[in-house]
Coordinates of C-alpha atoms in Angstrom, one line a residue:
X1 CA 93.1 98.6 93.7
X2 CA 91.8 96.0 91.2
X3 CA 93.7 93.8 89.0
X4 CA 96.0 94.9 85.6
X5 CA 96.1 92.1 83.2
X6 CA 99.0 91.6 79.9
X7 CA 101.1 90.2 78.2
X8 CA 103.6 91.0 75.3
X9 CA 103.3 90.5 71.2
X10 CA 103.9 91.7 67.9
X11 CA 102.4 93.1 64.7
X12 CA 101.9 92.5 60.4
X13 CA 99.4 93.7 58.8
X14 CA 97.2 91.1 57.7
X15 CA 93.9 91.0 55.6
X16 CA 91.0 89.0 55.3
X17 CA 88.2 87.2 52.9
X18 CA 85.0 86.9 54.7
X19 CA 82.2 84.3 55.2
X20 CA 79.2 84.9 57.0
X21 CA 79.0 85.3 60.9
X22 CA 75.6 82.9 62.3
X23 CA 72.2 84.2 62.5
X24 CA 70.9 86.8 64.9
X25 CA 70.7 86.0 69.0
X26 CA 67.7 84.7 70.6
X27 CA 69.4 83.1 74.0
X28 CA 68.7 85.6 77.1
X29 CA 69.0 83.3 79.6
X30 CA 71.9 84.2 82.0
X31 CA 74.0 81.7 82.0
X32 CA 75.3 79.9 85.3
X33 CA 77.9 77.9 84.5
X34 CA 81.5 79.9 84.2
X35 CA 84.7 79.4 83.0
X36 CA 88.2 80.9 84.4
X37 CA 90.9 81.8 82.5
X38 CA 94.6 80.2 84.2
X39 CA 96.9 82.9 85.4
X40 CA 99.2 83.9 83.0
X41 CA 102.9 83.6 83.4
X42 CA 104.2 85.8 81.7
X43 CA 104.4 89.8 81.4
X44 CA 101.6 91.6 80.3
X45 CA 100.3 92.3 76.7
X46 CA 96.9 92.3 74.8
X47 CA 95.2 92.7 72.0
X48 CA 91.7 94.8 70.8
X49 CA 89.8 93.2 67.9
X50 CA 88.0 95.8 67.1
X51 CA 84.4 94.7 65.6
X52 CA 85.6 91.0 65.5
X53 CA 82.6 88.4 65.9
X54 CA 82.8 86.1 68.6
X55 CA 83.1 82.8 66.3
X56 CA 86.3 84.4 65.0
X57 CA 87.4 85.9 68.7
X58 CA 87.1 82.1 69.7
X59 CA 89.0 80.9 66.6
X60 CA 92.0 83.4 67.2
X61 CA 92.3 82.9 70.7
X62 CA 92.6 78.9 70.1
X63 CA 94.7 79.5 67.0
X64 CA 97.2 82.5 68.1
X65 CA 96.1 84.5 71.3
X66 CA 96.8 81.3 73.3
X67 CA 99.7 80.0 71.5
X68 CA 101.6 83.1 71.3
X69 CA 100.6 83.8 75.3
X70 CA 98.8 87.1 74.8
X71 CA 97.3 87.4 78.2
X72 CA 94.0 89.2 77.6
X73 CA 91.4 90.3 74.4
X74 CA 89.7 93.2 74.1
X75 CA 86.3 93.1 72.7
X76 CA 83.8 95.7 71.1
X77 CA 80.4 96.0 72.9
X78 CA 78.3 93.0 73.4
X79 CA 74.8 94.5 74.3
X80 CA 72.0 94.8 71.9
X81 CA 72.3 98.4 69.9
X82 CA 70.5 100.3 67.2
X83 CA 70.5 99.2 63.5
X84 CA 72.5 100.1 61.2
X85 CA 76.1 99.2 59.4
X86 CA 78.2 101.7 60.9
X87 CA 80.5 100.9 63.6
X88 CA 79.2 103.2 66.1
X89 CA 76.3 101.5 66.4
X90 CA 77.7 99.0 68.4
X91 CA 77.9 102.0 71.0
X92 CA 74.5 103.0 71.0
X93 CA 72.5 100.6 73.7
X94 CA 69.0 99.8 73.4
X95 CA 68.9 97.3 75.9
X96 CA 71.6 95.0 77.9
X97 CA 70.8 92.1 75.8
X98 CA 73.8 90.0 75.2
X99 CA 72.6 90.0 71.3
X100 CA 74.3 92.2 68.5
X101 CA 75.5 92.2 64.8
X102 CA 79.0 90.5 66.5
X103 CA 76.8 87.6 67.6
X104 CA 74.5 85.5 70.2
X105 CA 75.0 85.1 73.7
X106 CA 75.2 81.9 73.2
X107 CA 78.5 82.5 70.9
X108 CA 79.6 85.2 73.1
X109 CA 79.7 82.4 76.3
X110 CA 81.2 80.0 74.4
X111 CA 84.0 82.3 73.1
X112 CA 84.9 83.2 76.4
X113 CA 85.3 79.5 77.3
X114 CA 87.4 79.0 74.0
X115 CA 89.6 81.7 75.0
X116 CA 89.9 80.4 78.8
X117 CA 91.0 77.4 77.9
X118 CA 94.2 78.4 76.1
X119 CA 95.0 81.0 78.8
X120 CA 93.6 84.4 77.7
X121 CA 91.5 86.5 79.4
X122 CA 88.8 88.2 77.9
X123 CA 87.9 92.5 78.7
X124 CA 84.7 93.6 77.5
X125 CA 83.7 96.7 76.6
X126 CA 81.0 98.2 78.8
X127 CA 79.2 101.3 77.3
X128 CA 77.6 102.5 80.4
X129 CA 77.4 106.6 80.0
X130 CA 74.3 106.6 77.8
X131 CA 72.0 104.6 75.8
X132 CA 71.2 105.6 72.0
X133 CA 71.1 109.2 70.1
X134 CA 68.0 108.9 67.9
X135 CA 64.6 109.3 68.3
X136 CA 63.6 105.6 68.9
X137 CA 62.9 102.7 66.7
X138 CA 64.0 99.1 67.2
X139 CA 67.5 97.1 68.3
X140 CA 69.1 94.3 66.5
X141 CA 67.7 92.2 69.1
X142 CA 64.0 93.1 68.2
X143 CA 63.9 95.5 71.6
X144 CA 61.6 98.8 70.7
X145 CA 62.5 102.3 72.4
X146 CA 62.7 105.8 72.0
X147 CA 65.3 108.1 72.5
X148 CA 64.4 108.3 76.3
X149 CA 62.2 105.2 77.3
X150 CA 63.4 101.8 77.2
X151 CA 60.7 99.1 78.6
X152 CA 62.0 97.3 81.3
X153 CA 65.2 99.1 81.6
X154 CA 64.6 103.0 82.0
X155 CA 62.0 105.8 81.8
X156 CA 63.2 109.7 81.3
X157 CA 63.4 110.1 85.0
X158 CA 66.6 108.1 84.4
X159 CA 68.6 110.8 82.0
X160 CA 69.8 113.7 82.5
X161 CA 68.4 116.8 80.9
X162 CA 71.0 119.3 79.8
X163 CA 70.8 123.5 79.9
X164 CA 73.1 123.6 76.8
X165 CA 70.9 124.8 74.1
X166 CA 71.3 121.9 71.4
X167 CA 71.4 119.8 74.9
X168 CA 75.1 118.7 74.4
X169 CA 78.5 119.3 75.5
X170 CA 79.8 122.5 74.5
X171 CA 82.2 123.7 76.7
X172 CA 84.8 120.9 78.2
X173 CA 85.8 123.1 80.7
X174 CA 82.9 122.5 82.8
X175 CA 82.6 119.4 84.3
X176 CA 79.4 119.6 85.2
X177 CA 78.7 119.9 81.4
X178 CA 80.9 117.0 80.5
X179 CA 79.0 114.8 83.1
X180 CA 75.0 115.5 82.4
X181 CA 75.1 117.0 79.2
X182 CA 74.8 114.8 76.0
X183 CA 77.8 113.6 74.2
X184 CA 76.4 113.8 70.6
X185 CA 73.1 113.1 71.3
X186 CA 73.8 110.2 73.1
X187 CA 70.5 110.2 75.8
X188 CA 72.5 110.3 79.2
X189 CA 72.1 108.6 82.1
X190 CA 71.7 109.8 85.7
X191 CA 74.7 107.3 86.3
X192 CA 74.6 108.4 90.1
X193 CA 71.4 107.6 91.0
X194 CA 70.8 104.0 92.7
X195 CA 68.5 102.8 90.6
X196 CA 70.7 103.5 87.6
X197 CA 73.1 102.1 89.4
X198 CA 71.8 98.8 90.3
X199 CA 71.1 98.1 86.4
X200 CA 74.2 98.8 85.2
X201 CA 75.8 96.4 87.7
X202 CA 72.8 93.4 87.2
X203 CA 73.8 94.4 83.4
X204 CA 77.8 94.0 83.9
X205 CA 77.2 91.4 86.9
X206 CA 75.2 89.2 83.8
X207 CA 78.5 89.3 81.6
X208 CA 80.6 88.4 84.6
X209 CA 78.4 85.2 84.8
X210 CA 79.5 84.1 81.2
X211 CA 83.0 84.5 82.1
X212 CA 84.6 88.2 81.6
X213 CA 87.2 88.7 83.1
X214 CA 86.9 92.5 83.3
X215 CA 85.6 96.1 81.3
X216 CA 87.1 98.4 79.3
X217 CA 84.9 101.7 80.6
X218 CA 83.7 103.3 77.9
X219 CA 83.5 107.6 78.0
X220 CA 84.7 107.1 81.7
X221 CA 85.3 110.9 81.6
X222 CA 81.8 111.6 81.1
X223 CA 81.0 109.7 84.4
X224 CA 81.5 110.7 88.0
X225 CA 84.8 108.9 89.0
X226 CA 82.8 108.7 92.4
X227 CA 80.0 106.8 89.9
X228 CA 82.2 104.3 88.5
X229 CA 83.2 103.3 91.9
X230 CA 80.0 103.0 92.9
X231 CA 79.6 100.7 90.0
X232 CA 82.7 98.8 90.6
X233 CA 82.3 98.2 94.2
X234 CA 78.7 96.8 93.4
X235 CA 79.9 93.9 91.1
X236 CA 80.3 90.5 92.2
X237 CA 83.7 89.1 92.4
X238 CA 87.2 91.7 91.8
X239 CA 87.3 92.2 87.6
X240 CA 89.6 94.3 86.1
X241 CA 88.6 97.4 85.3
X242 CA 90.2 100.3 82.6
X243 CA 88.4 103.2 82.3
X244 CA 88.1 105.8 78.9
X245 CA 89.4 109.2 80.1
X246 CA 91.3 110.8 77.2
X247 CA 93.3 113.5 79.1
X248 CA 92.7 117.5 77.8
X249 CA 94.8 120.5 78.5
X250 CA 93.3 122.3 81.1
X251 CA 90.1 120.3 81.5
X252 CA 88.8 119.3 85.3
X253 CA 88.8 115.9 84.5
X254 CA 91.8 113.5 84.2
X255 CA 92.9 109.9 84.3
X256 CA 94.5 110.3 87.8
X257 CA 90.7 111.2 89.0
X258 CA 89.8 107.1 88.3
X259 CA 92.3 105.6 89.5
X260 CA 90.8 104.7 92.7
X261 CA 88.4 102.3 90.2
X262 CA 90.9 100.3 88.8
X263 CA 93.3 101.5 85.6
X264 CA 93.1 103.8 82.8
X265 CA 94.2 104.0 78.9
X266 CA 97.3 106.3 78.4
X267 CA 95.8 108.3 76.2
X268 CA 99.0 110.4 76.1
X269 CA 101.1 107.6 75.4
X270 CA 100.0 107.1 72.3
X271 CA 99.6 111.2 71.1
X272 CA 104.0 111.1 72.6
X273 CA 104.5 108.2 70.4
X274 CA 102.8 109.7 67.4
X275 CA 104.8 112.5 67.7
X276 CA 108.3 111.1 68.4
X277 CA 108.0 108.2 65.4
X278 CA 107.7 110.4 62.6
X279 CA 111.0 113.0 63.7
X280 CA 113.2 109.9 64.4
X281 CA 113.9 110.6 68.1
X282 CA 113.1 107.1 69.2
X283 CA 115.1 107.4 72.1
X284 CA 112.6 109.5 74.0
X285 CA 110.2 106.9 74.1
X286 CA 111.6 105.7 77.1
X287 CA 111.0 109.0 78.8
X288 CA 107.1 108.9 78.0
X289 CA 105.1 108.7 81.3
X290 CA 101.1 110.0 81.1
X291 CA 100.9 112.1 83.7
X292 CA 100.8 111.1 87.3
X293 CA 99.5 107.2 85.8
X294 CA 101.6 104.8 87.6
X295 CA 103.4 102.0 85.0
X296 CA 101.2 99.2 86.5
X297 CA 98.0 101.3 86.1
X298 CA 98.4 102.6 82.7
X299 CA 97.4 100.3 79.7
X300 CA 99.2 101.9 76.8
X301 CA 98.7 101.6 72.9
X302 CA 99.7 103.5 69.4
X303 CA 96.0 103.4 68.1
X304 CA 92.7 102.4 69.3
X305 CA 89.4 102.5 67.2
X306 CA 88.6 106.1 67.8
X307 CA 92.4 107.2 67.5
X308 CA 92.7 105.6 64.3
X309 CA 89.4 107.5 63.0
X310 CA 90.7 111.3 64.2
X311 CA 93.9 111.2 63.1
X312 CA 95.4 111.8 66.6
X313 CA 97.8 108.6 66.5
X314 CA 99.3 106.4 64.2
X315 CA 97.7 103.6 62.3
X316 CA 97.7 101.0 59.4
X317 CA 97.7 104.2 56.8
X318 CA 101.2 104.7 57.9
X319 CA 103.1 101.3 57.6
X320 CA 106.6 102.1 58.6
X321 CA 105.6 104.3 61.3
X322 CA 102.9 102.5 62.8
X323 CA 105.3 99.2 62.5
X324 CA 107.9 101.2 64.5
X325 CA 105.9 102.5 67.1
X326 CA 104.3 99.2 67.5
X327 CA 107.4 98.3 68.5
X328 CA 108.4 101.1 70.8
X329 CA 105.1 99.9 72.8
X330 CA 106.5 96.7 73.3
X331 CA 110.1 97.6 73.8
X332 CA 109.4 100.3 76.8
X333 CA 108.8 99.0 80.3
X334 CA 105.9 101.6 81.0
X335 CA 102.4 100.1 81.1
X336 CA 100.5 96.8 79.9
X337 CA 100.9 97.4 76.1
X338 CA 97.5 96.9 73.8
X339 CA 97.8 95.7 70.4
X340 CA 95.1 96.9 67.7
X341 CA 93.6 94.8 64.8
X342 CA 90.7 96.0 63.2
X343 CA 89.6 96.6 59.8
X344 CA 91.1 99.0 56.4
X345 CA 88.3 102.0 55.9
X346 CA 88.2 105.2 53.7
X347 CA 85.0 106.2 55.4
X348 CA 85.5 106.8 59.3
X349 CA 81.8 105.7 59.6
X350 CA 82.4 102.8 57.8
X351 CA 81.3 99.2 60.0
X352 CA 83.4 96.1 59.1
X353 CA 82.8 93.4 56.7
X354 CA 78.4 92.5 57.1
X355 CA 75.8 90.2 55.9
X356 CA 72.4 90.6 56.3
X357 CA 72.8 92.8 59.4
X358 CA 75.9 90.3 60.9
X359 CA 79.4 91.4 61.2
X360 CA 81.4 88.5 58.7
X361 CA 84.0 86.4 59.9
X362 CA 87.3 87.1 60.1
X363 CA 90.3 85.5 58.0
X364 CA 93.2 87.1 57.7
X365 CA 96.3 86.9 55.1
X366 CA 99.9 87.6 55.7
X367 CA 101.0 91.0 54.1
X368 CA 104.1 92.5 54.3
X369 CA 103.7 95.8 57.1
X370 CA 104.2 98.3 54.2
X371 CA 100.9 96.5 52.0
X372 CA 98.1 98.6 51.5
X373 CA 94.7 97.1 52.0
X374 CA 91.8 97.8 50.0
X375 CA 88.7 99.1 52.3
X376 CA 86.9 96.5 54.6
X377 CA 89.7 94.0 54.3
X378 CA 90.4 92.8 58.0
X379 CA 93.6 93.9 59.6
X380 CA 95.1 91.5 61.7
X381 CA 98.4 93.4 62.7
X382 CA 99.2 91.6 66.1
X383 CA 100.2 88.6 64.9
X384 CA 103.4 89.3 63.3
X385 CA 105.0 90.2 66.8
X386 CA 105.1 86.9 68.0
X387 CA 108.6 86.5 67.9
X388 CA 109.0 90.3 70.4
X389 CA 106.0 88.8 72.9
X390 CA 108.5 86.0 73.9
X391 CA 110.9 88.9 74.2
X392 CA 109.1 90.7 76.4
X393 CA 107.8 87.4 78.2
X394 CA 111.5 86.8 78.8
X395 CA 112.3 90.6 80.2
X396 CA 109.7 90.9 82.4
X397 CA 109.8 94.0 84.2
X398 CA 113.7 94.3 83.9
X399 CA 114.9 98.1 83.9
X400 CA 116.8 99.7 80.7
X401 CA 120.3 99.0 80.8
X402 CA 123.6 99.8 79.2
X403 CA 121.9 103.2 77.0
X404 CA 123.3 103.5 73.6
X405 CA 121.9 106.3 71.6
X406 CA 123.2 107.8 68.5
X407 CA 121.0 110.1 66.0
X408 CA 118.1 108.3 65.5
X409 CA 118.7 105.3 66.9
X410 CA 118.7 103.9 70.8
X411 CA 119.6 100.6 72.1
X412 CA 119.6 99.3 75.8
X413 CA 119.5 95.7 77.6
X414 CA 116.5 95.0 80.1
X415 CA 118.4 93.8 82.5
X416 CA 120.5 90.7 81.6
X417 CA 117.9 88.6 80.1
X418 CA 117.4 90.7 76.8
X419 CA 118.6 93.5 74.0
X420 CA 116.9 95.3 71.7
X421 CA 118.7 98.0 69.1
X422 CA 115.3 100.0 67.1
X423 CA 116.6 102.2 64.1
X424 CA 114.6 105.5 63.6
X425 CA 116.3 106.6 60.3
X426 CA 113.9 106.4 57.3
X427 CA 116.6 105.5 54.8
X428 CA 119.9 104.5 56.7
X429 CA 120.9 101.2 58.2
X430 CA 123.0 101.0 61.5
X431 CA 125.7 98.6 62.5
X432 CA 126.4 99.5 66.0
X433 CA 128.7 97.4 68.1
X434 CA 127.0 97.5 71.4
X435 CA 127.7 96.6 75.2
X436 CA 125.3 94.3 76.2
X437 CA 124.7 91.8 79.8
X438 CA 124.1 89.0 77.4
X439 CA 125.8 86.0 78.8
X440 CA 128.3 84.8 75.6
X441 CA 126.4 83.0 72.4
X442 CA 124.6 82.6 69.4
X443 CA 121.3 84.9 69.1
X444 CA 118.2 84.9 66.8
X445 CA 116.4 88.1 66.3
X446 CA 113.0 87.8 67.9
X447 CA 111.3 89.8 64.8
X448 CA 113.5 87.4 62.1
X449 CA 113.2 84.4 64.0
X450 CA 115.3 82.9 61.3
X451 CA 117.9 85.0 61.2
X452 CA 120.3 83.6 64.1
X453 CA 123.4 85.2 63.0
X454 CA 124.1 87.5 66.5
X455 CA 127.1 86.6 68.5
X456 CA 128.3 88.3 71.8
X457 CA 131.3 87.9 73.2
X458 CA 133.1 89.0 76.5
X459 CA 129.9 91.5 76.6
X460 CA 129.8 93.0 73.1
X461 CA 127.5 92.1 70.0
X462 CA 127.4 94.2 66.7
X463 CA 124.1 94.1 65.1
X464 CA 122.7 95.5 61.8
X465 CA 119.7 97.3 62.1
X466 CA 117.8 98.3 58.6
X467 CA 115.5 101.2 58.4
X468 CA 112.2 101.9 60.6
X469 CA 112.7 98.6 62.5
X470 CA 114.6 96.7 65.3
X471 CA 116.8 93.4 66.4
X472 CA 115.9 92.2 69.8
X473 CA 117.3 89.2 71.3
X474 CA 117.2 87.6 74.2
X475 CA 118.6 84.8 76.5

């Protein structure tokens, strides 16, 4: 079973101005000189910058990641992908150059030193399934190809060629479709064939030699699970690995299938938490489970960059919600929670913040959760739960304790090391007195780090709780 990273946090929404990200890659020299990231001591929580160059990965791992003991990043691809502004791009291959619009290799290595050296690991994201959906042309990176012939890398022996007449997925109940037809064009590779094989693992062995720590799987479910472990088992040292496989009703193919490889994303987590937020009922979140996943192989979020885009979970464009159910992630001892920041967009094909062809950097502002940013401002919502990752660090894996629920609000002790009361009415405060295994004392409120006004005494503390929030404390 390979390794599950994390480690807690919490969330604002926070914009950005922008200044240009350096000029294009040219290193492609693997590199042979690695950095490790020290084991982190606390619990588990990370974070997904979503499209975030890897000057400004560096600069927030250094600045916040580290200091606020976030134990892992999530990047967006790294390989060389077609042109163009849009984000998807980045998910069309062309070649396993470590060159794109988010920066060189050169960057990309020393990021993942920068990030080492204040404790955070660093996941990236391996799009594996296919290589590009149009006809050909050139990569960002200067690499030509066409849709099925990529010099150097593969021919069209090395896709697969669908019976479907447009030559894509049309029915998800067959799995054979789901695994050898195309995903939207998306030229599909023959993923369990050796020689396949053997350059996707010199591809993610290469990234492993600049210092990743693991891979986020990208369209697992369109893989063989038997393929992945393949690919797994082939790859030099033991990274982490979580795998993409958004569970469907019905379909052949589900998250427990890849388990064997490593972890998965709770895909189901996040549709639950969607759909408890908004009623109130936040007390169920403690009953979510997805599926058969077990709690230390399930890496659980409320949005994700494709989430965000269909609508199927909460985001940014729904402040109080998304606030709430950031904190409902981090409050619940199922999973290794992910944190999203990414960027405000009225067009789902909209790419973040560019100059000439480069993704910009990143600065971000401090808004308020309910501000609503203007399209292509950088949305830096992880770092206003600072205050609840110390929380959680403190917790650890501690069970729910001492289960007060009343209407729309729930509170419970993890263990006897922390509380946390979470308030799912819309308008109405709550002032519950509450049982707690809180030795005797003063408190501060891990969200209002300032606001140290919480006394217990002989096992009982009365808290105020205002609207679409929470008050967690801890010893």
């Amino acid at each position: 079973m390979r390794r599950v990273l994390g480690i807690l946090l919490t969330a604002t929404l926070a914009f950005s101005a922008c200044s240009p990200a350096s000029e294009a890659p040219s290193d492609t020299t693997p590199s042979t000189t690695t950095s490790v990231a020290p084991a982190p001591a606390t619990p588990h929580v990370g974070v997904q910058l979503f499209q975030w160059n890897w000057k400004s990965v560096a600069r927030e791992c250094t600045d916040v990641l580290g200091p606020g003991k976030f134990s892992f990043v999530l990047l967006s691809p790294a390989q060389e992908h077609i042109e163009g502004e849009q984000w998807w791009t980045s998910y069309q291959p062309v070649s396993y150059r470590i060159e794109s619009k988010l920066g060189t290799r050169t960057e990309f290595h020393q990021m993942v030193k920068d990030c080492h050296e204040v404790g955070v690991k660093v996941i990236a994201d391996a799009v594996i399934n296919h290589m590009a959906g149009i006809d050909g042309g050139t990569g960002v990176a200067g690499s030509a190809f066409t849709h099925y012939d990529y010099p150097g890398l593969y021919t069209e022996a090395d896709f697969h060629q669908c019976a479907t007449p447009s030559g894509d997925i049309e029915n998800y109940l067959d799995q054979q479709e789901i695994q050898e037809c195309e995903l939207s064009n998306l030229a599909d590779l023959r993923t369990g064939e050796p020689a396949v094989q053997q350059r996707i693992s010199a591809y993610l062995d290469d990234l492993l030699s600049l210092g990743v720590d693991g891979f986020r799987i990208d369209a697992a479910k369109h893989l063989p699970a038997r393929d992945v472990q393949a690919i797994v088992d082939s790859l030099d040292g033991d990274p982490l690995i979580v795998s993409e496989v958004i569970r469907g009703s019905g379909e052949p193919i589900q998250p427990e299938d890849y388990l064997d490889a490593g972890s998965v994303f709770a895909f189901q987590f996040a549709k639950d938490i969607a759909g408890i937020v908004p009623g109130g009922a936040v007390h169920r979140a403690l009953e979510i489970r997805d599926g058969e996943v077990p709690s230390e192989q399930a890496y659980t979020f409320v949005t994700n960059h494709d989430t965000e885009r269909n609508r199927q979970t909460l985001s940014y464009k729904d402040p109080e919600k998304y606030h709430l159910a950031n904190i409902l992630l981090l409050a619940v001892p199922y999973g290794t929670p992910v944190l999203y920041s990414g960027y405000a967009f009225t067009d789902r094909d909209a790419g973040a913040p560019q100059s000439d062809g480069v993704v910009t950097d990143t600065e971000c502002a401090q808004p308020t959760p309910t501000d609503k940013p203007e399209p292509g401002t950088w949305l830096c919502l992880h770092r206003s739960y600072a205050g609840l990752v110390e929380w959680a660090a403190v917790v650890g894996d501690a069970e729910p304790e001492n289960l007060w629920q009343e209407g729309y609000a729930v509170a419970f002790d993890r263990g006897d090391l922390g509380l946390i009361a979470i308030n799912g009415n819309s308008t109405k405060a709550i002032e519950p007195e509450l049982t707690t295994n809180l030795p005797d004392g003063t408190y501060c409120d891990a969200l209002v780090p300032e606001d140290c006004t919480f006394e217990v005494k002989d096992g009982k503390v009365k808290v105020t709780v205002e609207p679409m929030t929470a008050v967690a404390l801890h010893a």
